[in-house]
């Protein structure tokens, strides 16, 4: 479909629809309405499954919003523009992002924050901001959006503030992983922890985000990158991302923070926690060296969790930080992360361990639920 033939019209295309919690997605023909003011309609070429998709698809403990089109890690091209969009044009290569950058709020104007007031992630909202309606429907029945992206559809409509324009020479089937977890882990190290060359870094959790943090530590020149995980099957794969030492907390009869302190002459210089487990968060903080150690929390805890540590740990000049999407502003910063890949500073191919056709999208769920691989590339054009 060319932009000339479809702009301003409803597009009928295939989408993977989740009709209810935990039920396999089904490929349906959906109608995708034209973009409204400050919206962009995208043709999705590549997408992937993230733990966040699975978490809200299972709908255990959250507000269930169904029927819904999931997906938020993707790459594609601009098909058409809504009124008021001036910085994009049809054919631009883009990454849709689950959080945004309006450019006008206090957060967007601050160099220290990426937490846009208007476009911050909202997992309960299944409609567009401009009019409170969906752009997806089947036979007139609304199909709800997910985190403003809904990339499990051949076409989707996204607020312009959640669209990062990228170098058209960059392969979308590689850089699409930067629209979620990989940037989160990478930025947690490069933008927040900021280890110096030769330093010691501990990474708690060796899933996709943790491996991206390890990749960041490698890029930063850390000399010791210690992977901490309860699953020793992850250790060999993690060596590709720079991890050169490993600790399985189950192998010790003492807290893992004590193990790490003994290994590193008093504590690591930097730690990043990527599991969301409250005990791992506490361990990640307490394992950093007094005087200069910095711990960064990335994982999302359960809503009833409480972080408990002795105040003396702070008084002894340990620093605890948190981060959201690696402190990257989507529109301003993601293009430069893509250039790190193009300049061969950042390796992305090793994150993509599986590949399926869009019609086989449920296999991607199977891989993730079985804990197999890191990222599964879903090709929309097959």
CSV table of N, CA, C and O in Angstrom, one decimal, residues 245-326:
chain,number,residue,atom,x,y,z
A,245,UNK,N,32.4,-13.0,35.2
A,245,UNK,CA,32.3,-13.7,36.5
A,245,UNK,C,30.8,-13.9,36.8
A,245,UNK,O,30.0,-13.1,36.4
A,246,UNK,N,30.5,-14.9,37.6
A,246,UNK,CA,29.1,-15.2,37.8
A,246,UNK,C,28.9,-15.7,39.3
A,246,UNK,O,29.8,-16.3,39.9
A,247,UNK,N,27.8,-15.3,39.8
A,247,UNK,CA,27.4,-15.7,41.2
A,247,UNK,C,25.9,-16.2,41.1
A,247,UNK,O,25.1,-15.5,40.6
A,248,UNK,N,25.7,-17.4,41.6
A,248,UNK,CA,24.4,-17.9,41.8
A,248,UNK,C,24.1,-17.9,43.3
A,248,UNK,O,24.7,-18.6,44.1
A,249,UNK,N,23.2,-17.0,43.8
A,249,UNK,CA,23.0,-16.9,45.2
A,249,UNK,C,22.6,-18.2,45.9
A,249,UNK,O,22.9,-18.3,47.1
A,250,UNK,N,22.1,-19.1,45.2
A,250,UNK,CA,21.7,-20.4,45.8
A,250,UNK,C,22.9,-21.3,46.2
A,250,UNK,O,22.8,-22.2,46.9
A,251,UNK,N,24.1,-20.9,45.7
A,251,UNK,CA,25.3,-21.7,46.0
A,251,UNK,C,25.9,-21.3,47.3
A,251,UNK,O,26.9,-21.9,47.7
A,252,UNK,N,25.4,-20.3,48.0
A,252,UNK,CA,26.0,-19.8,49.2
A,252,UNK,C,25.0,-19.8,50.4
A,252,UNK,O,23.8,-19.7,50.2
A,253,UNK,N,25.5,-19.9,51.6
A,253,UNK,CA,24.7,-19.9,52.8
A,253,UNK,C,24.8,-18.5,53.5
A,253,UNK,O,24.6,-18.4,54.7
A,254,UNK,N,25.1,-17.5,52.7
A,254,UNK,CA,25.2,-16.1,53.3
A,254,UNK,C,24.5,-15.2,52.2
A,254,UNK,O,24.4,-15.6,51.0
A,255,UNK,N,24.1,-14.0,52.6
A,255,UNK,CA,23.5,-13.1,51.7
A,255,UNK,C,24.5,-12.8,50.5
A,255,UNK,O,25.7,-12.7,50.7
A,256,UNK,N,23.9,-12.7,49.3
A,256,UNK,CA,24.8,-12.5,48.1
A,256,UNK,C,25.6,-11.2,48.2
A,256,UNK,O,26.7,-11.1,47.6
A,257,UNK,N,25.0,-10.2,48.9
A,257,UNK,CA,25.8,-8.9,49.0
A,257,UNK,C,27.1,-9.2,49.8
A,257,UNK,O,28.1,-8.5,49.5
A,258,UNK,N,27.1,-10.1,50.7
A,258,UNK,CA,28.3,-10.4,51.5
A,258,UNK,C,29.3,-11.1,50.6
A,258,UNK,O,30.5,-10.9,50.6
A,259,UNK,N,28.8,-12.0,49.7
A,259,UNK,CA,29.6,-12.8,48.8
A,259,UNK,C,30.3,-11.8,47.8
A,259,UNK,O,31.5,-11.9,47.6
A,260,UNK,N,29.6,-10.9,47.3
A,260,UNK,CA,30.1,-9.9,46.4
A,260,UNK,C,31.1,-9.0,47.0
A,260,UNK,O,32.2,-8.7,46.4
A,261,UNK,N,30.9,-8.6,48.3
A,261,UNK,CA,31.8,-7.7,49.0
A,261,UNK,C,33.1,-8.4,49.2
A,261,UNK,O,34.2,-7.8,49.1
A,262,UNK,N,33.1,-9.7,49.5
A,262,UNK,CA,34.3,-10.5,49.7
A,262,UNK,C,35.1,-10.7,48.4
A,262,UNK,O,36.3,-10.7,48.4
A,263,UNK,N,34.3,-10.8,47.3
A,263,UNK,CA,35.0,-11.0,46.0
A,263,UNK,C,35.7,-9.8,45.5
A,263,UNK,O,36.6,-9.8,44.7
A,264,UNK,N,35.2,-8.6,46.0
A,264,UNK,CA,35.6,-7.3,45.4
A,264,UNK,C,36.3,-6.4,46.4
A,264,UNK,O,36.3,-5.2,46.1
A,265,UNK,N,36.8,-6.9,47.5
A,265,UNK,CA,37.6,-6.1,48.4
A,265,UNK,C,36.7,-5.0,49.0
A,265,UNK,O,37.1,-3.8,49.0
A,266,UNK,N,35.5,-5.3,49.4
A,266,UNK,CA,34.6,-4.3,50.0
A,266,UNK,C,33.4,-4.0,49.3
A,266,UNK,O,32.5,-3.3,49.9
A,267,UNK,N,33.2,-4.4,48.0
A,267,UNK,CA,32.0,-4.1,47.3
A,267,UNK,C,32.3,-3.7,45.9
A,267,UNK,O,33.4,-3.2,45.5
A,268,UNK,N,31.3,-3.8,45.0
A,268,UNK,CA,31.5,-3.4,43.6
A,268,UNK,C,31.3,-1.9,43.5
A,268,UNK,O,30.8,-1.2,44.4
A,269,UNK,N,31.9,-1.4,42.4
A,269,UNK,CA,31.8,0.1,42.2
A,269,UNK,C,30.3,0.5,41.7
A,269,UNK,O,29.8,1.6,42.1
A,270,UNK,N,29.7,-0.4,40.9
A,270,UNK,CA,28.4,-0.1,40.4
A,270,UNK,C,27.6,-1.4,40.4
A,270,UNK,O,28.1,-2.5,40.1
A,271,UNK,N,26.3,-1.3,40.6
A,271,UNK,CA,25.4,-2.5,40.4
A,271,UNK,C,24.1,-2.0,39.8
A,271,UNK,O,23.7,-0.9,39.9
A,272,UNK,N,23.5,-2.9,39.0
A,272,UNK,CA,22.2,-2.7,38.4
A,272,UNK,C,21.3,-3.8,38.6
A,272,UNK,O,21.7,-5.0,38.4
A,273,UNK,N,20.1,-3.6,39.1
A,273,UNK,CA,19.2,-4.6,39.4
A,273,UNK,C,18.1,-4.7,38.4
A,273,UNK,O,17.4,-3.7,38.1
A,274,UNK,N,17.9,-5.8,37.7
A,274,UNK,CA,17.0,-5.9,36.6
A,274,UNK,C,16.0,-7.0,36.8
A,274,UNK,O,15.5,-7.6,35.8
A,275,UNK,N,15.6,-7.4,38.0
A,275,UNK,CA,14.7,-8.5,38.2
A,275,UNK,C,13.3,-8.1,38.7
A,275,UNK,O,12.3,-8.7,38.5
A,276,UNK,N,13.3,-7.0,39.5
A,276,UNK,CA,12.0,-6.6,40.1
A,276,UNK,C,11.8,-7.3,41.5
A,276,UNK,O,10.8,-7.0,42.1
A,277,UNK,N,12.7,-8.2,41.8
A,277,UNK,CA,12.6,-8.9,43.1
A,277,UNK,C,13.1,-8.0,44.2
A,277,UNK,O,14.3,-7.5,44.1
A,278,UNK,N,12.3,-7.7,45.2
A,278,UNK,CA,12.7,-6.8,46.3
A,278,UNK,C,14.0,-7.2,47.0
A,278,UNK,O,14.8,-6.3,47.4
A,279,UNK,N,14.2,-8.4,47.2
A,279,UNK,CA,15.4,-8.9,47.9
A,279,UNK,C,16.7,-8.6,47.0
A,279,UNK,O,17.7,-8.3,47.5
A,280,UNK,N,16.5,-8.8,45.7
A,280,UNK,CA,17.6,-8.6,44.8
A,280,UNK,C,17.9,-7.1,44.8
A,280,UNK,O,19.1,-6.6,44.7
A,281,UNK,N,16.9,-6.2,44.9
A,281,UNK,CA,17.1,-4.8,45.0
A,281,UNK,C,17.9,-4.4,46.2
A,281,UNK,O,18.9,-3.6,46.1
A,282,UNK,N,17.6,-5.0,47.3
A,282,UNK,CA,18.3,-4.7,48.6
A,282,UNK,C,19.7,-5.2,48.5
A,282,UNK,O,20.7,-4.4,48.8
A,283,UNK,N,19.9,-6.4,47.9
A,283,UNK,CA,21.2,-6.9,47.8
A,283,UNK,C,22.1,-6.0,46.8
A,283,UNK,O,23.3,-5.8,47.0
A,284,UNK,N,21.4,-5.6,45.7
A,284,UNK,CA,22.2,-4.7,44.8
A,284,UNK,C,22.7,-3.5,45.4
A,284,UNK,O,23.7,-3.0,45.1
A,285,UNK,N,21.9,-2.9,46.3
A,285,UNK,CA,22.3,-1.7,47.0
A,285,UNK,C,23.4,-2.0,48.0
A,285,UNK,O,24.4,-1.3,48.1
A,286,UNK,N,23.2,-3.0,48.8
A,286,UNK,CA,24.1,-3.3,49.9
A,286,UNK,C,25.4,-3.9,49.4
A,286,UNK,O,26.4,-4.0,50.2
A,287,UNK,N,25.5,-4.3,48.2
A,287,UNK,CA,26.8,-4.9,47.7
A,287,UNK,C,27.7,-3.8,47.1
A,287,UNK,O,28.9,-4.1,46.8
A,288,UNK,N,27.3,-2.6,47.0
A,288,UNK,CA,28.2,-1.6,46.4
A,288,UNK,C,29.2,-1.0,47.5
A,288,UNK,O,28.8,-1.1,48.7
A,289,UNK,N,30.3,-0.6,47.1
A,289,UNK,CA,31.4,-0.2,48.0
A,289,UNK,C,31.0,1.1,48.7
A,289,UNK,O,30.4,2.0,48.1
A,290,UNK,N,31.3,1.2,50.0
A,290,UNK,CA,31.1,2.5,50.7
A,290,UNK,C,32.0,3.6,50.1
A,290,UNK,O,33.0,3.3,49.5
A,291,UNK,N,31.6,4.8,50.2
A,291,UNK,CA,32.4,5.9,49.7
A,291,UNK,C,32.1,6.3,48.3
A,291,UNK,O,32.1,7.5,48.0
A,292,UNK,N,31.8,5.4,47.4
A,292,UNK,CA,31.5,5.8,46.0
A,292,UNK,C,30.6,4.9,45.3
A,292,UNK,O,30.2,5.2,44.1
A,293,UNK,N,30.2,3.8,45.9
A,293,UNK,CA,29.3,2.8,45.2
A,293,UNK,C,28.0,3.4,44.8
A,293,UNK,O,27.3,4.1,45.6
A,294,UNK,N,27.5,3.0,43.6
A,294,UNK,CA,26.2,3.4,43.1
A,294,UNK,C,25.4,2.2,42.6
A,294,UNK,O,25.9,1.4,41.8
A,295,UNK,N,24.2,2.1,43.1
A,295,UNK,CA,23.3,1.0,42.7
A,295,UNK,C,22.1,1.6,42.0
A,295,UNK,O,21.6,2.7,42.4
A,296,UNK,N,21.7,1.0,40.9
A,296,UNK,CA,20.6,1.5,40.1
A,296,UNK,C,19.5,0.4,40.0
A,296,UNK,O,19.8,-0.7,39.6
A,297,UNK,N,18.3,0.8,40.3
A,297,UNK,CA,17.2,-0.1,40.2
A,297,UNK,C,16.4,0.1,38.9
A,297,UNK,O,16.1,1.2,38.5
A,298,UNK,N,16.2,-1.0,38.2
A,298,UNK,CA,15.5,-1.0,36.9
A,298,UNK,C,14.3,-1.8,37.0
A,298,UNK,O,13.2,-1.5,36.4
A,299,UNK,N,14.3,-3.0,37.7
A,299,UNK,CA,13.2,-3.9,37.7
A,299,UNK,C,12.0,-3.3,38.4
A,299,UNK,O,12.1,-2.4,39.3
A,300,UNK,N,10.8,-3.7,38.1
A,300,UNK,CA,9.5,-3.1,38.7
A,300,UNK,C,9.1,-4.1,39.8
A,300,UNK,O,8.8,-5.2,39.5
A,301,UNK,N,9.0,-3.6,41.0
A,301,UNK,CA,8.6,-4.5,42.1
A,301,UNK,C,7.1,-4.7,42.2
A,301,UNK,O,6.3,-4.0,41.5
A,302,UNK,N,6.7,-5.6,43.1
A,302,UNK,CA,5.3,-5.7,43.3
A,302,UNK,C,4.8,-4.5,44.1
A,302,UNK,O,5.6,-3.9,44.9
A,303,UNK,N,3.5,-4.2,44.0
A,303,UNK,CA,3.0,-2.9,44.6
A,303,UNK,C,3.1,-2.9,46.1
A,303,UNK,O,3.1,-1.8,46.7
A,304,UNK,N,3.1,-4.1,46.7
A,304,UNK,CA,3.1,-4.1,48.2
A,304,UNK,C,4.5,-4.2,48.8
A,304,UNK,O,4.7,-4.3,50.0
A,305,UNK,N,5.6,-4.3,47.9
A,305,UNK,CA,6.9,-4.4,48.4
A,305,UNK,C,7.4,-3.2,49.1
A,305,UNK,O,7.0,-2.1,48.8
A,306,UNK,N,8.3,-3.4,50.1
A,306,UNK,CA,8.9,-2.3,50.8
A,306,UNK,C,10.5,-2.5,50.8
A,306,UNK,O,10.9,-3.6,51.1
A,307,UNK,N,11.2,-1.5,50.5
A,307,UNK,CA,12.7,-1.5,50.4
A,307,UNK,C,13.2,-1.2,51.8
A,307,UNK,O,13.0,-0.1,52.4
A,308,UNK,N,13.9,-2.2,52.4
A,308,UNK,CA,14.4,-2.0,53.8
A,308,UNK,C,15.9,-2.2,53.8
A,308,UNK,O,16.4,-3.2,53.4
A,309,UNK,N,16.6,-1.2,54.3
A,309,UNK,CA,18.0,-1.2,54.5
A,309,UNK,C,18.3,-0.3,55.7
A,309,UNK,O,17.5,0.6,56.0
A,310,UNK,N,19.5,-0.4,56.3
A,310,UNK,CA,19.9,0.4,57.4
A,310,UNK,C,20.3,1.8,56.9
A,310,UNK,O,21.1,1.9,55.9
A,311,UNK,N,19.9,2.9,57.5
A,311,UNK,CA,20.3,4.2,57.0
A,311,UNK,C,21.8,4.4,57.0
A,311,UNK,O,22.3,5.2,56.2
A,312,UNK,N,22.5,3.7,57.8
A,312,UNK,CA,24.0,3.8,57.8
A,312,UNK,C,24.5,3.5,56.4
A,312,UNK,O,25.6,4.0,56.0
A,313,UNK,N,23.9,2.6,55.7
A,313,UNK,CA,24.4,2.3,54.3
A,313,UNK,C,24.4,3.6,53.4
A,313,UNK,O,25.3,3.7,52.6
A,314,UNK,N,23.5,4.5,53.7
A,314,UNK,CA,23.5,5.8,53.0
A,314,UNK,C,24.5,6.7,53.5
A,314,UNK,O,25.3,7.4,52.8
A,315,UNK,N,24.6,6.8,54.9
A,315,UNK,CA,25.5,7.7,55.5
A,315,UNK,C,27.0,7.3,55.2
A,315,UNK,O,27.9,8.2,55.2
A,316,UNK,N,27.2,6.0,54.8
A,316,UNK,CA,28.5,5.6,54.4
A,316,UNK,C,28.8,5.8,52.9
A,316,UNK,O,29.7,5.2,52.3
A,317,UNK,N,28.0,6.7,52.4
A,317,UNK,CA,28.2,7.2,51.0
A,317,UNK,C,28.0,6.2,49.9
A,317,UNK,O,28.8,6.2,49.0
A,318,UNK,N,27.0,5.4,50.1
A,318,UNK,CA,26.5,4.6,49.0
A,318,UNK,C,25.3,5.3,48.4
A,318,UNK,O,24.6,6.0,49.1
A,319,UNK,N,25.2,5.2,47.1
A,319,UNK,CA,24.1,6.0,46.4
A,319,UNK,C,23.1,5.0,45.8
A,319,UNK,O,23.5,4.0,45.1
A,320,UNK,N,21.8,5.2,45.9
A,320,UNK,CA,20.8,4.4,45.3
A,320,UNK,C,20.0,5.3,44.3
A,320,UNK,O,19.5,6.3,44.7
A,321,UNK,N,19.9,4.8,43.1
A,321,UNK,CA,19.2,5.5,42.1
A,321,UNK,C,18.2,4.6,41.4
A,321,UNK,O,18.3,3.4,41.5
A,322,UNK,N,17.2,5.2,40.8
A,322,UNK,CA,16.2,4.4,39.9
A,322,UNK,C,16.3,5.0,38.5
A,322,UNK,O,16.7,6.1,38.3
A,323,UNK,N,15.8,4.2,37.6
A,323,UNK,CA,15.7,4.7,36.2
A,323,UNK,C,14.5,4.2,35.5
A,323,UNK,O,13.9,3.1,35.8
A,324,UNK,N,14.0,4.9,34.5
A,324,UNK,CA,12.9,4.6,33.7
A,324,UNK,C,13.4,4.7,32.2
A,324,UNK,O,13.9,5.7,31.8
A,325,UNK,N,13.3,3.6,31.5
A,325,UNK,CA,13.7,3.5,30.1
A,325,UNK,C,15.1,4.0,29.9
A,325,UNK,O,15.5,4.7,29.0
A,326,UNK,N,16.0,3.7,30.9
A,326,UNK,CA,17.4,4.0,30.8
A,326,UNK,C,17.7,5.5,30.8
A,326,UNK,O,18.7,5.9,30.3
